[in-house]
Short mmCIF file of C-alpha atoms in Angstrom, two decimals:
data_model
loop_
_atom_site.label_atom_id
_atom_site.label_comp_id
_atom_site.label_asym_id
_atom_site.label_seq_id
_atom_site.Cartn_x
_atom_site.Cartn_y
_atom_site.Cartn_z
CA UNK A 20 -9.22 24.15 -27.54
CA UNK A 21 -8.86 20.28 -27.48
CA UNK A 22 -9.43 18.86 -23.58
CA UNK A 23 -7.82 16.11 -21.84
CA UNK A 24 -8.87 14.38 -18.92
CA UNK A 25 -5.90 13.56 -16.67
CA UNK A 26 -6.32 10.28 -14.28
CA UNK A 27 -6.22 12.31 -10.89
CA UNK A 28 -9.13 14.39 -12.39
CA UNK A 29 -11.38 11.50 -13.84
CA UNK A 30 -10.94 9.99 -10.25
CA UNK A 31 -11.84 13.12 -8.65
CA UNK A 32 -15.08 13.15 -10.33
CA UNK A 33 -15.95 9.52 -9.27
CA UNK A 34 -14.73 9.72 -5.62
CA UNK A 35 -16.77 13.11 -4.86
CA UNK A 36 -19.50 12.44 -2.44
CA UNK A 37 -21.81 15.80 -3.84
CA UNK A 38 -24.48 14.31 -5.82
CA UNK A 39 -24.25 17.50 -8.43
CA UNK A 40 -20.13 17.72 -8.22
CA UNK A 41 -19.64 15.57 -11.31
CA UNK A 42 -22.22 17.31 -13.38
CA UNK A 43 -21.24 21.20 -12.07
CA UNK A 44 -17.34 20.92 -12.72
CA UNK A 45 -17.99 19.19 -16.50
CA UNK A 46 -21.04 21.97 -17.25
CA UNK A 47 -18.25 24.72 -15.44
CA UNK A 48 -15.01 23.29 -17.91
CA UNK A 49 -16.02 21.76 -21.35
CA UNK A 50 -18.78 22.59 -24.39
CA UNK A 51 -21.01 20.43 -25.44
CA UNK A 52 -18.86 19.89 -28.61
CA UNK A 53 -16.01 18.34 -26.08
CA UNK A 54 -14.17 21.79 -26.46
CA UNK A 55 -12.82 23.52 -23.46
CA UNK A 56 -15.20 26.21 -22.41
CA UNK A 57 -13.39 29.85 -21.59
CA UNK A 58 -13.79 31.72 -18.23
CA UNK A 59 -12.69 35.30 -18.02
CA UNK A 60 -12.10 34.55 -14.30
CA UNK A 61 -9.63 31.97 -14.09
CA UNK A 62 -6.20 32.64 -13.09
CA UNK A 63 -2.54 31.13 -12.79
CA UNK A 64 -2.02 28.81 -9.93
CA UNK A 65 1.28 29.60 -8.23
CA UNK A 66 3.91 26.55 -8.56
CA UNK A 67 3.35 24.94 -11.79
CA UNK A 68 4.15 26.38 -14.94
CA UNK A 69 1.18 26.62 -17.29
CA UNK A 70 -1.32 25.35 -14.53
CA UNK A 71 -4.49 27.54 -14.29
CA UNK A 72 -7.78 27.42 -11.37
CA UNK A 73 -10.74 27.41 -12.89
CA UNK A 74 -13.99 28.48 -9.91
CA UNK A 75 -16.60 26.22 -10.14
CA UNK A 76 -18.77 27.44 -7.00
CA UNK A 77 -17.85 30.25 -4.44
CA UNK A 78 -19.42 30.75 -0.96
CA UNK A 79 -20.13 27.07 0.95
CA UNK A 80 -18.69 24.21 -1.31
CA UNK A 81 -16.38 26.64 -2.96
CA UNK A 82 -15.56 24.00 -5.93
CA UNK A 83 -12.33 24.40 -8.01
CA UNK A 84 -10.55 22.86 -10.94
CA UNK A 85 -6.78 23.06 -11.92
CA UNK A 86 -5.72 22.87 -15.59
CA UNK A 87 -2.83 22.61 -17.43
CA UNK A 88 -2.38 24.71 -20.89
CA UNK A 89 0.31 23.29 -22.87
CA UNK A 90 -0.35 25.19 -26.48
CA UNK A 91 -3.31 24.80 -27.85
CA UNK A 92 -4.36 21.56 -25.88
CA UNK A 93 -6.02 21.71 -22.00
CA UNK A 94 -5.43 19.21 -19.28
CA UNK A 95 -8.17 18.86 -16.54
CA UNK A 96 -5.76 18.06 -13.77
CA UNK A 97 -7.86 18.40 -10.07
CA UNK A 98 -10.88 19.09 -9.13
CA UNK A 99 -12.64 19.25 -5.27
CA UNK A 100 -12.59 22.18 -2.52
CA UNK A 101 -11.03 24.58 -2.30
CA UNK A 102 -8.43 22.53 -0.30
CA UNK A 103 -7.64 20.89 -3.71
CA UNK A 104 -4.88 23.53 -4.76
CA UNK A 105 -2.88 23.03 -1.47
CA UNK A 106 0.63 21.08 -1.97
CA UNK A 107 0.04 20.10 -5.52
CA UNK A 108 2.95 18.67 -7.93
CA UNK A 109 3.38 19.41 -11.39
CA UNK A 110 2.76 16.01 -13.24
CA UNK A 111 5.16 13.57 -14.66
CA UNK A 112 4.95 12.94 -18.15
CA UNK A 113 3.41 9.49 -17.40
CA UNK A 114 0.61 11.03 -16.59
CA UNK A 115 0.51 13.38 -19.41
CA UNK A 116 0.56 10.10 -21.76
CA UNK A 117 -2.44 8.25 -20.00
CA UNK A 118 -4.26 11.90 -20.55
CA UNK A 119 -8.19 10.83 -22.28
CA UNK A 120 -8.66 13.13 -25.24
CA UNK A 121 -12.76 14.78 -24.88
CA UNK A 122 -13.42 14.59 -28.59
CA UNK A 123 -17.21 15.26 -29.81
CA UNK A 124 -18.42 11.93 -30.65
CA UNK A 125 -16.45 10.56 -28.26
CA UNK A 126 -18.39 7.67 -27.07
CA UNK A 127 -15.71 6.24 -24.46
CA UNK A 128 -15.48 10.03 -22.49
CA UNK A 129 -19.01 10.86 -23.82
CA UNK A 130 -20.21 7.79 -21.36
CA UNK A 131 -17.81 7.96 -18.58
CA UNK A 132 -19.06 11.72 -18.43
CA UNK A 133 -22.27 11.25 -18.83
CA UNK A 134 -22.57 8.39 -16.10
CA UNK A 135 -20.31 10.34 -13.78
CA UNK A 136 -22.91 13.31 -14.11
CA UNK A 137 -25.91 11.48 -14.20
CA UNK A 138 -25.10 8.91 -11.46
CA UNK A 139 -24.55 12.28 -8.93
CA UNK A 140 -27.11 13.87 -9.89
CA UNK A 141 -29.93 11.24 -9.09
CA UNK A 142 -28.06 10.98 -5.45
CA UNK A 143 -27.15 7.35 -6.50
CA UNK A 144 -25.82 4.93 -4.16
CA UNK A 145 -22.16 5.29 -3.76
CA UNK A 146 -20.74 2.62 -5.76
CA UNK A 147 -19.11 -0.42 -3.61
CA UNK A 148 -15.51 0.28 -4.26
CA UNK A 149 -12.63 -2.12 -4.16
CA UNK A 150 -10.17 -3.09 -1.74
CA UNK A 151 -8.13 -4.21 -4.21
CA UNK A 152 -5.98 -1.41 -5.45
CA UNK A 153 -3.89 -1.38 -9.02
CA UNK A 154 -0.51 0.35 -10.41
CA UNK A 155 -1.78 1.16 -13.56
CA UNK A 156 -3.50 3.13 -15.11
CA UNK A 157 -4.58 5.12 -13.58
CA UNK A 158 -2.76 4.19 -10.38
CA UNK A 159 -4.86 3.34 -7.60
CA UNK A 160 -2.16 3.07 -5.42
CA UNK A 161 -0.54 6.65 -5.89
CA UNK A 162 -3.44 8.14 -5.36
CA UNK A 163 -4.50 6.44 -2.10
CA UNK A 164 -0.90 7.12 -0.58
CA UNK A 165 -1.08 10.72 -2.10
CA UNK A 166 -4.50 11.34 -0.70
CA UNK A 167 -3.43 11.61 2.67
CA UNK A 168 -1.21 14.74 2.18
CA UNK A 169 -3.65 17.20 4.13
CA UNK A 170 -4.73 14.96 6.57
CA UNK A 171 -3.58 14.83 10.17
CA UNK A 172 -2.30 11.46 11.43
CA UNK A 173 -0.87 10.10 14.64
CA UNK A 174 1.56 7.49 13.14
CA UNK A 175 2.77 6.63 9.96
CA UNK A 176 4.49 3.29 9.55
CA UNK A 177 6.16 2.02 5.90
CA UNK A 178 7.31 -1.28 5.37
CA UNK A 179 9.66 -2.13 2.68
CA UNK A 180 12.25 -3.99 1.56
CA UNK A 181 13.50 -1.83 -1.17
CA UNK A 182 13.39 1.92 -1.91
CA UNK A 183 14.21 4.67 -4.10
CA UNK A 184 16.59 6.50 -1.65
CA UNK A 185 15.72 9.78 -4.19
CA UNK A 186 11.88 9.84 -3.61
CA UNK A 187 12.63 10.73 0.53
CA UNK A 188 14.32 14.14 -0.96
CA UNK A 189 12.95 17.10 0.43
CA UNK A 190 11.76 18.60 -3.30
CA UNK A 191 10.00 15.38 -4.20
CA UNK A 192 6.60 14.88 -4.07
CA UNK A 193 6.63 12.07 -1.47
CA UNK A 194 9.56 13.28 0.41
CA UNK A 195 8.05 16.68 0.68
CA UNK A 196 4.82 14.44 2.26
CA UNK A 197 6.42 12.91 5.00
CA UNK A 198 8.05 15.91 6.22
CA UNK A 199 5.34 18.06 6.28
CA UNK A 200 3.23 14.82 7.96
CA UNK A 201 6.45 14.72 10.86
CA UNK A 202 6.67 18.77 11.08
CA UNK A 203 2.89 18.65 11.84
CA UNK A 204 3.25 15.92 14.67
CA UNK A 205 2.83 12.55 12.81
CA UNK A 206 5.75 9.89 14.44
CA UNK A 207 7.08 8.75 10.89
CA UNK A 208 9.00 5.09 10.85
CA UNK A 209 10.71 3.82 7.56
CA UNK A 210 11.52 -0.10 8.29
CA UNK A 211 13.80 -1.40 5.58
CA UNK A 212 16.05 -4.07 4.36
CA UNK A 213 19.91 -3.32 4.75
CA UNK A 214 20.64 -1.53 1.62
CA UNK A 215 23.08 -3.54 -0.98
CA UNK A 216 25.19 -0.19 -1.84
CA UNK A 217 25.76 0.52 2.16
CA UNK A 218 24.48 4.02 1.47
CA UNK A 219 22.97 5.34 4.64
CA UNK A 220 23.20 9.65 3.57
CA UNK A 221 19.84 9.25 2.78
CA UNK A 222 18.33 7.94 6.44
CA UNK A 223 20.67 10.27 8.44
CA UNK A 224 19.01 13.27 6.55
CA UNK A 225 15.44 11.81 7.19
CA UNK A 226 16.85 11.30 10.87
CA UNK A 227 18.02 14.56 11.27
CA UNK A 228 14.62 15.69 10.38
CA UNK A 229 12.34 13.48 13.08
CA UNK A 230 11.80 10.38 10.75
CA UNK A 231 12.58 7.11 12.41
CA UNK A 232 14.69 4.88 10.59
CA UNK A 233 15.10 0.70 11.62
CA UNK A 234 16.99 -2.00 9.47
CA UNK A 235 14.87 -5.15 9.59
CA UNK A 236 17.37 -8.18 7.84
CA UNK A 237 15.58 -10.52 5.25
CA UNK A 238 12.85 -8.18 5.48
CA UNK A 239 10.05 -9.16 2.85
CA UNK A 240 7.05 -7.63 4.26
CA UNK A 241 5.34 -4.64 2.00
CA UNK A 242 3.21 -2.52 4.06
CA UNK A 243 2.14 1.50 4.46
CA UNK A 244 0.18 2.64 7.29
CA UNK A 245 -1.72 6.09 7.81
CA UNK A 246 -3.24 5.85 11.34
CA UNK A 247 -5.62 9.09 10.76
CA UNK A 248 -5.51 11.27 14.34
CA UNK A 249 -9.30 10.92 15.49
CA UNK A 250 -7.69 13.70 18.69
CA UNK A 251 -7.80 16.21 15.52
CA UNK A 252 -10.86 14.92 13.61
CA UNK A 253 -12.41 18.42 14.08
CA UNK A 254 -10.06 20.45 13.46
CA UNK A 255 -10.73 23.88 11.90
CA UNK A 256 -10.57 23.67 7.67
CA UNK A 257 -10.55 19.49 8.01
CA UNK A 258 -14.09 19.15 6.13
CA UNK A 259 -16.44 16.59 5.71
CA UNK A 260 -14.25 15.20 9.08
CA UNK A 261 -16.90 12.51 9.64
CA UNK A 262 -15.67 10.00 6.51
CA UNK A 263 -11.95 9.63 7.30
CA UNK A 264 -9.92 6.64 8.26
CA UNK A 265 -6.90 5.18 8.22
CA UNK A 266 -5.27 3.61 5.28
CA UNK A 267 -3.84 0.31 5.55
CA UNK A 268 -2.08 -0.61 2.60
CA UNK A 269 -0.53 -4.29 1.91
CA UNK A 270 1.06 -5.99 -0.98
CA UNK A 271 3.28 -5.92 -3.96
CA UNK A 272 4.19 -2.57 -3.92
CA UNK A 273 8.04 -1.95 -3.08
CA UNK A 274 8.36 2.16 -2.32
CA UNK A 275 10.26 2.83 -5.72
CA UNK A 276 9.20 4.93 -8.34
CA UNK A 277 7.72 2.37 -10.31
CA UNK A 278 6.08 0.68 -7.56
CA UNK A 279 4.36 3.60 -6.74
CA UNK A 280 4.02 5.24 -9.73
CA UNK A 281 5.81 8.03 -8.68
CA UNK A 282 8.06 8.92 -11.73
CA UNK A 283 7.84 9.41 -15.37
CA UNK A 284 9.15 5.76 -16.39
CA UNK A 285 6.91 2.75 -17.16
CA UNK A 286 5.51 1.33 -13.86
CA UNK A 287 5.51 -1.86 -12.34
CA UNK A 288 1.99 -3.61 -12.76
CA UNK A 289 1.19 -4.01 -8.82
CA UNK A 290 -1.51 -5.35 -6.75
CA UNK A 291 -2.19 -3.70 -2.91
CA UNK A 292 -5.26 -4.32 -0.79
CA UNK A 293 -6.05 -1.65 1.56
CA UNK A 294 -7.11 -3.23 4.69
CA UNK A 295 -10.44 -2.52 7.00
CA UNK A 296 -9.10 0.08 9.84
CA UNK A 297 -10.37 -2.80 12.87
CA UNK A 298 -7.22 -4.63 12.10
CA UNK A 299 -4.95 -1.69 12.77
CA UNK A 300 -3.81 -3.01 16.27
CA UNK A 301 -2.67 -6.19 14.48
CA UNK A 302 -0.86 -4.29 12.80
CA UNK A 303 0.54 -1.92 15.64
CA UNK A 304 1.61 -4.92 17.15
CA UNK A 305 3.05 -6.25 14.07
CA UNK A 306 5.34 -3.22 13.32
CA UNK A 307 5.99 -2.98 16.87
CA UNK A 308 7.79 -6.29 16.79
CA UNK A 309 9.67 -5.29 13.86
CA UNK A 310 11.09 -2.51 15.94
CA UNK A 311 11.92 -4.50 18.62
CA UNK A 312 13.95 -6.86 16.41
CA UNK A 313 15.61 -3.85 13.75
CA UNK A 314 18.53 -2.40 13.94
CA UNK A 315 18.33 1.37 14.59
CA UNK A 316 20.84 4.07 13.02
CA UNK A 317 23.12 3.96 15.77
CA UNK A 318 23.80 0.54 15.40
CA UNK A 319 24.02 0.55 11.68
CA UNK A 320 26.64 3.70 11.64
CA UNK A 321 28.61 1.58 14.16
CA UNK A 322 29.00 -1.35 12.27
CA UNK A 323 29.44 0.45 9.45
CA UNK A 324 32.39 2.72 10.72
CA UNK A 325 34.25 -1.09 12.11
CA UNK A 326 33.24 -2.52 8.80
CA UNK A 327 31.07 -5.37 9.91
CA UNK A 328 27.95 -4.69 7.68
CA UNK A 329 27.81 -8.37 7.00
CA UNK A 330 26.22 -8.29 10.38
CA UNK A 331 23.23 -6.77 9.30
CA UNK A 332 22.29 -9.26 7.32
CA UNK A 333 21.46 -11.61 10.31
CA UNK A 334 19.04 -11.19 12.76
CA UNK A 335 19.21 -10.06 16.43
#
């Protein structure tokens, strides 16, 4: 069976901190002729057509891998603890394109394989890794938003000027993530620009659901802030609790879907630098004066019901 590598997985491989993960998973999932090698073990994972978990380890690390089968071709999708299969989303067909075909003779997968593998299993120095964070391909930045799904965080603070008002629904992946972040105690604030179209359905469901919303005019500022919970840093199933942070992300990035890399379309080429967590109480203070200055949904359904929206474009 031919095997593709899919970008979540490749970057799975090079973010693990196990020197032996890299080498284990690849030994665990493909031949040495770059077909896919056949478990009698694995089973269907449960919310994604065609997607399959593949055990690497058991006991301790308890290693896993999710693939795709679609026909005769197999998609290495994930791959971590067994923490990897919680709240995953089928993906787009974007991804599916920027899939890297495992062909023997390979020498592009034969050498990022073989350096994955044989960097771990040395115990290498981590490898310094960049601030700087791209769109494409794979997206960087998708991955670092996406990363903090199953993490526990005290606030989470996103700055935009424009959004996709679909990508907050409930059954998308992203909207799904800032529920369940606000359900399990996060405070959750959206600051935006007034929205051209006057649509506000969209904020008074994320309101009704204990997501602050604030209207910011000639708002320009790109910004998306996980403030990781250090009160629940030891929490029961959180492992490895020691390396977490926050995630402070600035730059170019608007919170569309091709800004974020969040749909199946071409995406916008973007550049983001995730900031050092010492400057978070700049940036506390920062969004707290953007607060201060917004105008909340009270305000904006009032001047929208005496149609004076034109006020909203001015500031307080």
């Amino acid at each position: 069976m031919p095997v593709f590598l899919l970008p979540d997985f490749i970057a799975d491989l090079q973010d693990h901190n196990d020197a032996n993960f890299a080498r284990r998973v690849l030994q665990k999932t493909i031949k040495p002729d770059g077909s896919f090698r056949i478990d009698s073990d694995d089973h269907p994972y449960e919310g994604i057509d065609g997607a399959w978990i593949r055990y690497v380890s058991r006991q301790a690390t308890a290693y896993r891998v999710i693939f795709l089968r679609k026909g005769e071709n197999i998609y290495l999708f994930r791959a971590g603890e067994h923490s990897v299969e919680n709240h995953l989303s089928k993906p787009g067909e974007g991804t599916i394109k920027a899939a890297v075909p495992v062909q023997e003779g390979d020498t592009e997968v034969s050498a990022l394989t073989a350096t994955i593998a044989a960097q771990q299993q040395l115990g290498t120095a981590t490898p310094v890794i960049s601030r700087f964070k791209r769109n494409i391909p794979p997206s960087q930045i998708h991955r670092e938003i996406f990363s903090r799904r199953n993490l526990p965080h005290k606030d989470i603070w996103l700055i935009t000027p424009s959004v996709d008002e679909e990508l907050f629904a409930p059954t998308k992946s992203f909207g799904k993530l800032l529920l369940e972040q606000a359900e399990d105690g996060a405070s959750v604030v959206i600051i935006t620009a007034p929205p051209k179209n006057m649509n506000i359905e969209w904020m008074e469901k994320l309101a009704e659901r204990n997501i602050g919303i604030y209207l910011y005019p000639q708002l320009n500022s790109k910004l998306y802030c996980f403030i990781f919970d250090n009160n629940r840093r030891y929490e029961t199933g959180l492992l490895e609790s020691e390396k977490y942070s926050s995630l402070i992300l600035v730059g170019s990035s608007d919170l569309t879907a091709v800004g974020m890399a969040m749909g199946d379309q071409s995406f916008n080429e973007e550049l983001c630098y995730s900031a050092p967590e010492n400057e978070v109480s700049f940036v506390e203070d920062y969004v707290a004066e953007l607060m201060l200055n917004s105008y909340e949904l009270p305000d904006v359904r009032r001047l929208l019901a005496r149609g004076q929206w034109q006020k909203l474009e001015s500031r307080k």
